[in-house]
Coordinates of C-alpha atoms and ligand atoms in Angstrom, one line a residue:
M226 CA -27.7 4.1 -12.5
A227 CA -24.2 4.9 -11.6
E228 CA -23.8 6.7 -8.3
K229 CA -22.7 10.3 -8.7
A230 CA -18.9 10.3 -8.4
A231 CA -17.8 11.6 -5.0
N232 CA -14.3 11.2 -6.4
T233 CA -14.5 13.5 -9.4
V234 CA -11.4 15.6 -9.2
E235 CA -12.3 18.6 -11.3
T236 CA -13.0 20.9 -8.4
K237 CA -10.9 21.3 -5.3
T238 CA -12.9 21.5 -2.1
A239 CA -12.2 24.6 -0.2
K240 CA -11.5 22.8 3.1
A241 CA -9.0 20.3 1.6
A242 CA -6.6 19.6 4.4
E243 CA -3.0 20.2 3.7
T244 CA 0.3 18.3 4.2
S245 CA 3.4 20.1 5.5
K246 CA 4.2 20.6 1.8
G247 CA 0.9 22.4 1.4
L248 CA -0.5 19.7 -0.7
G249 CA -4.0 18.3 0.0
I250 CA -5.4 15.0 -1.1
D251 CA -7.6 16.8 -3.7
D252 CA -4.5 18.6 -5.1
M253 CA -2.9 15.2 -5.4
A254 CA -5.9 13.8 -7.3
V255 CA -5.8 16.8 -9.6
F256 CA -2.0 16.3 -10.2
C257 CA -2.4 12.6 -10.8
K258 CA -5.2 13.2 -13.4
K259 CA -3.3 16.0 -15.1
K260 CA -0.1 14.0 -15.6
G261 CA -1.8 10.7 -16.5
F262 CA -1.2 8.8 -13.3
V263 CA -4.8 8.1 -12.2
F264 CA -8.2 9.0 -13.6
P265 CA -11.7 8.8 -12.0
S266 CA -13.2 5.6 -13.5
S267 CA -15.7 6.0 -16.4
E268 CA -15.6 9.8 -16.0
I269 CA -17.3 10.4 -19.4
Y270 CA -20.4 8.9 -17.8
G271 CA -20.1 10.9 -14.6
G272 CA -17.8 8.5 -12.9
M273 CA -18.5 5.9 -10.2
A274 CA -17.7 6.7 -6.6
G275 CA -14.8 4.6 -5.2
F276 CA -13.4 3.4 -8.6
F277 CA -10.4 4.6 -10.4
D278 CA -8.4 3.8 -13.5
Y279 CA -4.6 4.0 -13.5
G280 CA -3.3 5.9 -16.5
P281 CA -0.1 5.3 -18.5
L282 CA 2.2 6.7 -15.8
G283 CA 0.3 5.4 -12.9
T284 CA 0.2 1.9 -14.3
E285 CA 4.0 1.8 -14.8
M286 CA 4.6 3.1 -11.3
K287 CA 2.0 0.8 -9.6
N288 CA 3.6 -2.2 -11.4
N289 CA 7.0 -1.1 -10.2
L290 CA 5.8 -0.7 -6.7
K291 CA 4.2 -4.2 -6.7
Q292 CA 7.3 -5.8 -8.3
E293 CA 9.6 -4.3 -5.6
W294 CA 7.2 -5.4 -2.8
W295 CA 7.3 -9.0 -4.3
R296 CA 11.0 -8.9 -4.7
F297 CA 11.6 -7.8 -1.1
H298 CA 9.0 -9.9 0.6
V299 CA 8.9 -13.1 -1.5
Q300 CA 11.7 -13.5 -4.1
S301 CA 14.6 -12.5 -1.8
R302 CA 13.5 -14.8 1.1
Q303 CA 13.5 -18.5 1.5
D304 CA 10.8 -18.6 4.1
V305 CA 8.0 -16.8 2.1
L306 CA 6.2 -18.4 -0.9
G307 CA 3.7 -16.6 -3.2
I308 CA 0.3 -17.5 -4.6
D309 CA -2.1 -15.8 -7.0
G310 CA -5.6 -16.9 -6.1
S311 CA -8.9 -16.3 -7.7
I312 CA -11.1 -13.3 -6.9
I313 CA -14.3 -15.4 -6.7
C314 CA -14.2 -18.7 -4.8
N315 CA -16.6 -21.0 -3.1
P316 CA -18.7 -18.8 -0.8
K317 CA -18.2 -21.2 2.0
V318 CA -14.7 -19.7 2.4
W319 CA -16.4 -16.4 3.4
V320 CA -18.9 -18.2 5.7
A321 CA -16.0 -19.9 7.5
S322 CA -14.0 -16.6 7.8
G323 CA -17.0 -14.8 9.2
H324 CA -17.0 -12.2 6.4
A325 CA -20.4 -13.4 5.0
E326 CA -22.1 -12.8 8.4
K327 CA -20.3 -9.8 9.8
F328 CA -17.7 -8.1 7.6
G329 CA -18.8 -4.6 7.7
D330 CA -18.9 -1.1 9.1
V331 CA -21.4 0.7 11.1
L332 CA -23.6 3.1 9.1
V333 CA -25.5 6.2 10.0
E334 CA -27.8 8.3 7.8
D335 CA -28.3 12.0 7.6
L336 CA -32.1 12.1 8.4
K337 CA -32.6 15.1 6.0
T338 CA -30.4 14.4 3.0
H339 CA -30.3 10.6 3.4
E340 CA -26.5 10.6 2.8
R341 CA -24.9 7.7 4.5
F342 CA -21.6 7.8 6.5
R343 CA -19.4 5.5 8.5
A344 CA -20.4 6.1 12.1
D345 CA -16.9 5.6 13.5
V346 CA -15.3 8.0 10.9
L347 CA -17.9 10.7 11.8
I348 CA -17.1 10.3 15.5
E349 CA -13.4 10.2 15.0
E350 CA -13.6 13.5 13.0
A351 CA -15.9 15.2 15.5
L352 CA -14.5 13.9 18.8
R353 CA -10.8 13.1 17.8
I354 CA -11.0 9.7 19.4
H355 CA -10.5 6.2 17.9
A356 CA -13.9 4.7 17.3
D357 CA -13.1 1.8 14.8
G358 CA -14.4 -1.5 16.1
L359 CA -17.1 -0.1 18.4
S360 CA -20.5 -1.7 18.3
P361 CA -23.5 0.1 16.8
E362 CA -24.9 0.6 20.3
D363 CA -21.7 2.2 21.6
L364 CA -21.4 4.4 18.6
G365 CA -25.1 5.4 19.0
K366 CA -24.4 6.3 22.6
L367 CA -21.4 8.5 21.7
I368 CA -23.4 10.3 19.0
K369 CA -26.2 11.0 21.5
E370 CA -24.0 12.1 24.4
N371 CA -21.9 14.4 22.3
N372 CA -24.7 15.6 20.0
V373 CA -22.7 14.6 16.9
K374 CA -24.4 15.8 13.7
S375 CA -24.0 14.9 10.0
P376 CA -21.4 17.1 8.0
K377 CA -24.4 19.2 6.9
G378 CA -25.4 19.8 10.5
N379 CA -28.5 17.5 10.4
E380 CA -29.7 14.8 12.9
L381 CA -28.4 11.3 12.4
S382 CA -30.2 8.0 12.3
N383 CA -29.5 5.2 14.8
P384 CA -26.3 3.4 13.7
R385 CA -26.7 -0.1 12.1
Q386 CA -24.3 -2.7 10.8
F387 CA -23.7 -2.7 7.0
N388 CA -22.0 -5.7 5.2
L389 CA -19.3 -4.6 2.8
M390 CA -19.1 -7.8 0.7
F391 CA -20.0 -7.4 -3.0
T392 CA -22.1 -10.3 -4.2
T393 CA -22.5 -11.7 -7.7
N394 CA -24.0 -14.8 -9.3
V395 CA -22.0 -17.6 -10.9
G396 CA -23.3 -19.8 -13.7
P397 CA -26.3 -19.6 -16.1
V398 CA -29.0 -20.1 -13.4
Q399 CA -29.3 -17.3 -11.0
S400 CA -30.6 -18.3 -7.6
E401 CA -29.6 -18.2 -3.9
N402 CA -27.4 -21.2 -4.7
S403 CA -25.5 -19.4 -7.4
K404 CA -24.6 -16.5 -5.1
A405 CA -20.9 -15.8 -4.7
Y406 CA -18.8 -13.0 -3.3
L407 CA -16.0 -10.8 -4.7
R408 CA -13.2 -11.3 -2.3
A409 CA -13.0 -8.6 0.4
E410 CA -9.3 -9.4 1.2
T411 CA -6.6 -11.6 -0.3
A412 CA -5.9 -13.3 3.0
Q413 CA -8.6 -15.9 3.0
I414 CA -7.4 -17.4 -0.2
I415 CA -4.0 -17.9 1.5
F416 CA -5.8 -19.8 4.3
S417 CA -7.8 -22.0 2.0
E418 CA -4.7 -22.8 0.0
F419 CA -2.6 -23.3 3.1
K420 CA -2.3 -27.1 2.9
N421 CA -1.6 -27.2 -0.9
V422 CA 1.2 -24.7 -0.5
Y423 CA 2.7 -26.5 2.5
E424 CA 2.6 -29.9 0.8
T425 CA 4.1 -28.7 -2.5
G426 CA 6.4 -25.9 -1.2
R427 CA 8.9 -28.2 0.6
I428 CA 8.9 -25.7 3.5
K429 CA 9.1 -25.9 7.3
L430 CA 7.7 -23.7 10.0
P431 CA 8.1 -20.8 10.4
F432 CA 7.1 -19.7 7.0
G433 CA 4.9 -17.2 5.2
I434 CA 2.5 -17.2 2.3
A435 CA 2.1 -14.0 0.3
Q436 CA -0.4 -12.8 -2.2
M437 CA -1.1 -9.6 -4.0
G438 CA -4.2 -8.8 -5.9
R439 CA -7.6 -7.1 -6.1
A440 CA -10.1 -6.8 -3.3
F441 CA -13.5 -5.3 -3.3
R442 CA -15.5 -3.6 -0.5
N443 CA -18.8 -1.8 -0.9
E444 CA -17.5 1.1 1.3
I445 CA -20.2 3.2 2.8
A446 CA -18.5 6.5 1.9
P447 CA -15.5 6.1 -0.4
R448 CA -13.4 9.3 -0.2
H449 CA -10.0 10.8 0.0
F450 CA -9.1 9.7 -3.6
L451 CA -7.3 6.4 -3.6
F452 CA -7.3 6.0 0.2
R453 CA -10.7 4.5 0.4
C454 CA -11.9 2.8 -2.8
R455 CA -14.5 0.1 -3.5
E456 CA -12.0 -1.8 -5.7
F457 CA -8.4 -1.7 -4.6
E458 CA -5.3 -4.0 -4.4
Q459 CA -3.7 -5.6 -1.4
M460 CA -0.3 -7.1 -0.7
E461 CA -0.5 -9.5 2.2
I462 CA 1.5 -12.1 4.0
E463 CA 0.3 -14.7 6.5
Y464 CA 3.3 -15.7 8.6
F465 CA 2.8 -19.1 10.3
V466 CA 4.7 -20.3 13.3
H467 CA 4.7 -23.3 15.6
P468 CA 2.2 -22.5 18.4
D469 CA 4.8 -23.4 21.1
K470 CA 7.5 -21.2 19.5
K471 CA 5.8 -17.9 19.1
D472 CA 8.7 -16.0 20.5
D473 CA 11.5 -17.7 18.5
C474 CA 12.2 -15.1 15.8
M475 CA 15.5 -16.0 14.2
F476 CA 15.7 -12.9 12.1
I477 CA 15.3 -10.3 15.0
E478 CA 19.0 -9.3 14.8
E479 CA 18.4 -7.9 11.3
V480 CA 16.2 -5.1 12.7
I481 CA 17.2 -4.9 16.4
E482 CA 18.9 -1.5 16.1
D483 CA 16.2 0.0 13.7
K484 CA 14.3 2.9 15.1
M485 CA 10.6 3.4 14.8
N486 CA 8.0 6.0 15.8
I487 CA 5.9 4.0 18.3
L488 CA 2.5 4.8 19.8
S489 CA 1.5 2.1 22.2
V490 CA -1.9 1.7 23.9
D491 CA -0.4 2.9 27.1
M492 CA 0.9 6.1 25.4
Q493 CA -2.5 6.7 23.8
T494 CA -4.2 6.3 27.2
K495 CA -1.8 8.9 28.7
G496 CA -2.4 11.3 25.8
Q497 CA 1.2 11.1 24.7
E498 CA 2.7 11.5 21.2
E499 CA 4.6 8.7 19.4
K500 CA 8.2 8.2 20.5
N501 CA 11.2 7.3 18.3
I502 CA 12.8 4.2 19.9
S503 CA 14.7 1.2 18.8
V504 CA 13.3 -2.3 18.3
K505 CA 15.6 -3.4 21.1
Q506 CA 14.1 -0.9 23.6
A507 CA 10.6 -1.6 22.5
L508 CA 11.1 -5.3 23.2
D509 CA 13.1 -4.9 26.4
K510 CA 10.5 -2.5 27.8
K511 CA 7.7 -4.9 26.6
I512 CA 6.1 -2.1 24.6
I513 CA 6.0 -4.7 21.8
Q514 CA 5.4 -8.1 23.2
S515 CA 6.3 -10.4 20.4
P516 CA 9.7 -10.4 18.6
W517 CA 8.0 -11.6 15.4
H518 CA 5.6 -8.7 15.5
A519 CA 8.5 -6.3 16.1
Y520 CA 10.4 -7.9 13.3
W521 CA 7.6 -7.5 10.7
L522 CA 6.8 -4.0 11.8
A523 CA 10.5 -3.0 11.3
K524 CA 10.7 -4.8 8.0
E525 CA 7.7 -3.0 6.7
L526 CA 9.2 0.3 7.7
Q527 CA 12.5 -0.7 6.1
W528 CA 10.6 -1.3 2.8
F529 CA 8.9 2.0 2.8
A530 CA 12.2 3.9 3.7
R531 CA 14.2 2.0 1.1
Y532 CA 11.9 3.3 -1.7
G533 CA 11.8 6.9 -0.6
A534 CA 9.0 7.2 2.0
N535 CA 9.9 9.7 4.7
P536 CA 10.3 7.8 8.0
D537 CA 9.1 11.0 9.9
N538 CA 5.7 10.5 8.2
L539 CA 5.4 6.9 9.4
R540 CA 4.5 5.5 12.8
I541 CA 3.2 2.3 14.3
R542 CA 0.2 2.5 16.5
Q543 CA -1.1 -0.3 18.7
H544 CA -4.8 -1.2 18.7
G545 CA -6.8 -0.6 21.8
K546 CA -9.0 -3.4 23.3
D547 CA -12.1 -2.1 21.5
E548 CA -10.4 -2.1 18.1
L549 CA -9.0 -5.7 18.4
A550 CA -10.8 -8.6 16.7
H551 CA -11.9 -11.1 19.3
Y552 CA -9.3 -13.7 18.2
S553 CA -6.4 -11.2 17.9
T554 CA -4.0 -11.0 20.8
D555 CA -2.2 -7.9 19.4
C556 CA -2.4 -5.6 16.4
W557 CA -0.4 -2.7 15.3
D558 CA -1.2 -0.4 12.4
L559 CA 1.6 1.2 10.3
E560 CA 0.2 4.7 9.9
Y561 CA 1.1 7.5 7.5
R562 CA 0.7 11.2 8.2
F563 CA -1.9 11.9 5.4
P564 CA -3.0 15.5 4.8
W565 CA -6.1 14.8 7.0
G566 CA -4.2 13.1 9.8
W567 CA -2.5 9.9 10.8
K568 CA -4.3 7.0 9.1
E569 CA -3.9 3.3 8.6
L570 CA -1.6 2.3 5.8
E571 CA -1.0 -1.3 6.8
G572 CA -2.4 -3.5 9.5
I573 CA -0.1 -6.0 11.2
A574 CA -2.2 -8.4 13.4
D575 CA -1.5 -11.5 15.4
R576 CA -4.4 -13.7 14.2
S577 CA -3.5 -16.8 16.3
D578 CA -4.9 -20.0 14.7
F579 CA -8.3 -18.5 14.3
D580 CA -8.5 -18.7 10.5
L581 CA -7.1 -22.2 10.0
Q582 CA -9.3 -23.5 12.8
Q583 CA -12.4 -21.9 11.2
H584 CA -11.5 -23.5 7.8
I585 CA -10.9 -26.9 9.6
K586 CA -14.3 -26.6 11.2
H587 CA -16.2 -25.6 8.1
S588 CA -14.4 -27.7 5.4
K589 CA -14.0 -30.7 7.8
K590 CA -10.5 -31.1 6.3
D591 CA -7.3 -31.6 8.3
L592 CA -5.2 -28.5 7.9
S593 CA -2.7 -29.3 10.6
I594 CA 0.9 -30.2 9.8
Y595 CA 3.2 -32.8 11.2
D596 CA 5.9 -31.5 13.5
E597 CA 9.0 -33.7 13.2
E598 CA 10.5 -32.5 16.5
T599 CA 7.5 -33.3 18.8
K600 CA 6.1 -36.0 16.5
K601 CA 2.7 -34.3 16.8
K602 CA 0.3 -32.6 14.5
V603 CA -0.1 -28.9 15.0
V604 CA -2.2 -26.1 13.7
P605 CA 0.2 -23.2 13.1
H606 CA -0.5 -19.7 14.4
V607 CA -0.3 -16.6 12.3
V608 CA 2.0 -14.5 14.5
A609 CA 1.9 -11.5 12.1
E610 CA -0.2 -10.6 9.1
P611 CA 1.3 -7.7 7.3
S612 CA -1.6 -6.5 5.2
L613 CA -0.9 -3.5 3.0
G614 CA -3.0 -1.6 0.4
V615 CA -1.3 -1.0 -3.0
D616 CA -3.2 2.2 -3.6
R617 CA -2.6 3.7 -0.2
S618 CA 1.2 2.9 -0.7
F619 CA 1.0 4.6 -4.1
L620 CA -0.3 7.7 -2.4
V621 CA 2.5 7.6 0.3
F622 CA 5.2 7.5 -2.3
M623 CA 3.6 10.2 -4.4
F624 CA 3.2 12.5 -1.4
D625 CA 6.7 12.0 -0.2
A626 CA 8.2 12.5 -3.7
Y627 CA 6.2 15.6 -4.6
D628 CA 8.3 18.7 -4.4
D629 CA 7.1 22.1 -5.6
D630 CA 10.6 23.4 -6.3
K631 CA 10.3 27.2 -6.3
E632 CA 13.9 27.7 -7.5
R633 CA 13.4 25.5 -10.5
G634 CA 10.0 26.9 -11.1
N635 CA 8.4 23.4 -11.6
I636 CA 7.3 20.4 -9.6
V637 CA 10.0 17.7 -9.1
L638 CA 8.6 14.3 -8.4
R639 CA 11.5 12.7 -6.5
L640 CA 10.4 9.1 -7.0
H641 CA 12.9 6.3 -6.3
P642 CA 14.3 5.4 -9.8
K643 CA 12.9 1.9 -9.3
F644 CA 9.4 3.3 -9.0
A645 CA 9.7 6.0 -11.6
P646 CA 7.4 5.3 -14.7
Y647 CA 10.3 6.2 -17.0
K648 CA 13.9 5.6 -16.0
A649 CA 15.3 8.0 -18.6
A650 CA 14.3 10.4 -21.3
V651 CA 16.3 10.8 -24.5
L652 CA 16.4 14.4 -25.8
P653 CA 18.1 15.6 -29.0
L654 CA 19.2 19.2 -28.4
V655 CA 18.0 20.2 -31.9
N656 CA 16.0 18.3 -34.6
K657 CA 19.1 17.8 -36.8
L658 CA 20.4 15.4 -34.2
E659 CA 17.3 13.2 -34.3
S660 CA 18.8 10.1 -36.0
K661 CA 21.7 9.9 -33.5
A662 CA 19.2 10.4 -30.6
R663 CA 16.9 7.7 -32.0
A664 CA 19.9 5.3 -32.2
V665 CA 20.7 6.1 -28.5
Y666 CA 17.0 5.6 -27.6
D667 CA 16.9 2.2 -29.5
S668 CA 20.0 1.0 -27.7
I669 CA 18.5 1.3 -24.2
K670 CA 14.7 1.0 -24.7
E671 CA 14.6 -2.7 -24.1
E672 CA 16.6 -2.5 -20.9
M673 CA 14.5 0.2 -19.2
T674 CA 11.3 2.3 -19.8
C675 CA 12.5 5.3 -21.7
Y676 CA 10.8 8.4 -23.1
Y677 CA 11.8 10.1 -26.4
D678 CA 11.0 13.8 -26.6
K679 CA 12.1 16.2 -29.3
S680 CA 9.6 19.0 -28.8
G681 CA 10.1 22.3 -27.0
S682 CA 13.1 24.0 -25.4
I683 CA 15.5 21.8 -23.5
G684 CA 14.6 23.5 -20.3
R685 CA 10.9 22.8 -20.9
R686 CA 11.7 19.2 -21.7
Y687 CA 13.7 18.8 -18.5
A688 CA 10.8 20.3 -16.5
R689 CA 8.3 17.9 -18.1
Q690 CA 10.5 14.9 -17.0
D691 CA 11.0 16.4 -13.5
E692 CA 7.2 16.5 -13.1
I693 CA 6.7 12.9 -13.9
G694 CA 9.6 11.7 -11.9
T695 CA 12.1 10.6 -14.6
P696 CA 15.4 10.4 -12.7
Y697 CA 17.7 10.9 -15.7
C698 CA 17.6 12.9 -18.9
I699 CA 20.0 11.9 -21.7
T700 CA 20.9 14.8 -24.1
I701 CA 22.4 14.4 -27.5
D702 CA 24.3 17.5 -28.8
F703 CA 26.6 18.3 -31.7
E704 CA 29.7 17.0 -29.7
T705 CA 28.0 13.6 -29.5
L706 CA 28.6 13.2 -33.3
D707 CA 32.3 13.8 -32.8
N708 CA 33.1 12.0 -29.5
E709 CA 30.2 9.5 -29.0
E710 CA 29.4 11.0 -25.6
I711 CA 26.0 12.1 -24.3
T712 CA 25.1 14.2 -21.3
I713 CA 23.2 12.6 -18.4
R714 CA 21.3 15.1 -16.2
D715 CA 20.3 14.1 -12.7
R716 CA 16.7 15.0 -11.8
D717 CA 17.3 15.6 -8.1
T718 CA 20.3 17.9 -8.3
T719 CA 20.2 19.0 -12.0
A720 CA 23.9 18.1 -12.1
Q721 CA 25.2 16.9 -15.5
T722 CA 27.9 14.6 -16.6
R723 CA 29.3 13.2 -19.9
V724 CA 29.3 9.4 -20.5
K725 CA 30.3 7.4 -23.6
I726 CA 27.4 5.9 -25.5
S727 CA 29.0 2.5 -25.2
D728 CA 28.9 2.8 -21.4
L729 CA 25.4 4.2 -21.2
K730 CA 23.4 1.0 -20.6
E731 CA 25.7 -0.2 -17.8
T732 CA 25.9 3.2 -16.2
M733 CA 22.1 3.5 -16.2
R734 CA 21.7 0.0 -14.8
K735 CA 24.0 0.9 -11.9
L736 CA 22.3 4.2 -11.2
I737 CA 18.8 2.7 -11.1
N738 CA 20.0 -0.2 -8.9
D739 CA 21.6 2.2 -6.4
E740 CA 25.0 0.6 -7.2
I741 CA 26.6 4.0 -7.8
K742 CA 25.7 7.5 -7.0
F743 CA 25.4 10.1 -9.7
S744 CA 28.1 12.2 -8.0
E745 CA 30.5 9.2 -8.4
L746 CA 30.3 9.3 -12.2
Ligands
ATP247 P1 -9.9 0.9 7.3 O1 -10.0 0.9 8.8 O2 -9.2 2.1 6.8 O3 -11.2 0.7 6.7 P2 -9.2 -1.8 7.4 O4 -8.7 -1.9 8.8 O5 -10.6 -2.2 7.1 O6 -9.0 -0.3 6.9 P3 -7.8 -4.0 6.5 O7 -8.9 -4.9 6.4 O8 -6.8 -4.2 7.6 O9 -8.2 -2.5 6.4 O10 -7.0 -4.1 5.1 C1 -5.6 -4.0 4.9 C2 -5.1 -2.9 4.1 O11 -5.9 -2.8 2.9 C3 -5.4 -1.5 4.7 O12 -4.4 -1.2 5.7 C4 -5.4 -0.6 3.5 O13 -4.0 -0.3 3.1 C5 -6.0 -1.4 2.5 N1 -7.4 -1.1 2.3 C6 -8.4 -1.5 3.1 N2 -9.6 -1.0 2.7 C7 -9.3 -0.2 1.6 C8 -10.1 0.6 0.8 N3 -11.4 0.7 0.9 N4 -9.4 1.3 -0.2 C9 -8.1 1.2 -0.4 N5 -7.3 0.5 0.4 C10 -7.9 -0.2 1.4

């Protein structure tokens, strides 16, 4: 039977934490459902915890977000190639990577209600310390010493490891031999395809392989709407470098003056807050050790800022020793100030040559590459693995775009035009102007997603578009019939300007691509 949906969004919890805009995660879930961005999955049957369906607007926006990520990280670079791997693959991939044996979280049970929780999350919430990566024994000790109870105030069981991999069976005969896994991350497919991409891609070190797609984790306690789901999407890059050239980052000048909010291990130990410093300072003071790591952290921040995320709500936080995987020399999380606190949005780890070496060992295939310079074979190192969740990014852009504009009396979703589900809405002032308005709509609908709306007062129609993030409204009035001009209204300022219908398509293209500002029209 389907698990009762923890993510049903009909009722708001009283203690929903709030952002600086007064908007909690449950409010966001309600808004997303009401406007057709995201629905709880299979809600007519009571839902399914940790699963969501993107609605008409959410699908458009998510596709736009993914497209712009791909353009920025793959299509506009010569050193990154993309793949699109299968969700189910030979289970040996997951044995080699270590997922089959120990990809999991530590679980504790409320001894009275039998509800299950992630031990590290309970401890983080109760004691305000980072507990991710601690062993069941260490978590058990913390629970005992600090008398941590379940959210309902009951005793907790001893913590134990819980594997998050979903299993399935492949083929008509179901047995232990037909068992397979749904991928828990997209990264391992990159490693198993490494040699194929290298040999066909005509590429030299340093280079990256990118992939976006679905991942599945049987999360112990999915919650906070899209933040922690059991089915979600990732956008990941494995960036490979020569092991002897881990510090040669030829792109560092692109980001050297960029500023970021940084919270190093040292600062965390001293109880300090994040500091806004430049990449140059962070490298000079050895706060960030590797130029490649600094480069990718800055690049990721650039991407978020370019598409409308507020840099004040983003910071990079270094992992402490307890949080680091045993093979990782350094890891930084890009964190976002969610309504319930700073939380991971993207992990950017140095994974050394761990994964390739594991796949060499288990597959017995040679995954090294020939280095022309030294005339030797090398196994490249992953100096940075930017690993980002699509759904968490979706939330970030929604939170930072959401503006309850009291003056206007409606919500204005200030999405970047590239991310907006509809780029424009065509609105005839009165019904008599319908045929002209339809002709305008038909002239642009193949160039951009466009909404046609003839019902309600013009003010109400503007408000409806503001609420779903449409950056421009195109109004057809009686003058249009005489002079072939329409009015474009800018969502962010409500300013209006007249443009010839013959120039409309080009003007819209320039506005959406940031080639001109509305005020310059
Ligand atoms: P967390 O500590 O929050 O469980 P993680 O460290 O396990 O995350 P990674 O394995 O580093 O996450 O995955 C990379 C990215 O994938 C995360 O930064 C996040 O954006 C996304 N992600 C991971 N798990 C989930 C999930 N259950 N639901 C939605 N997105 C997720």
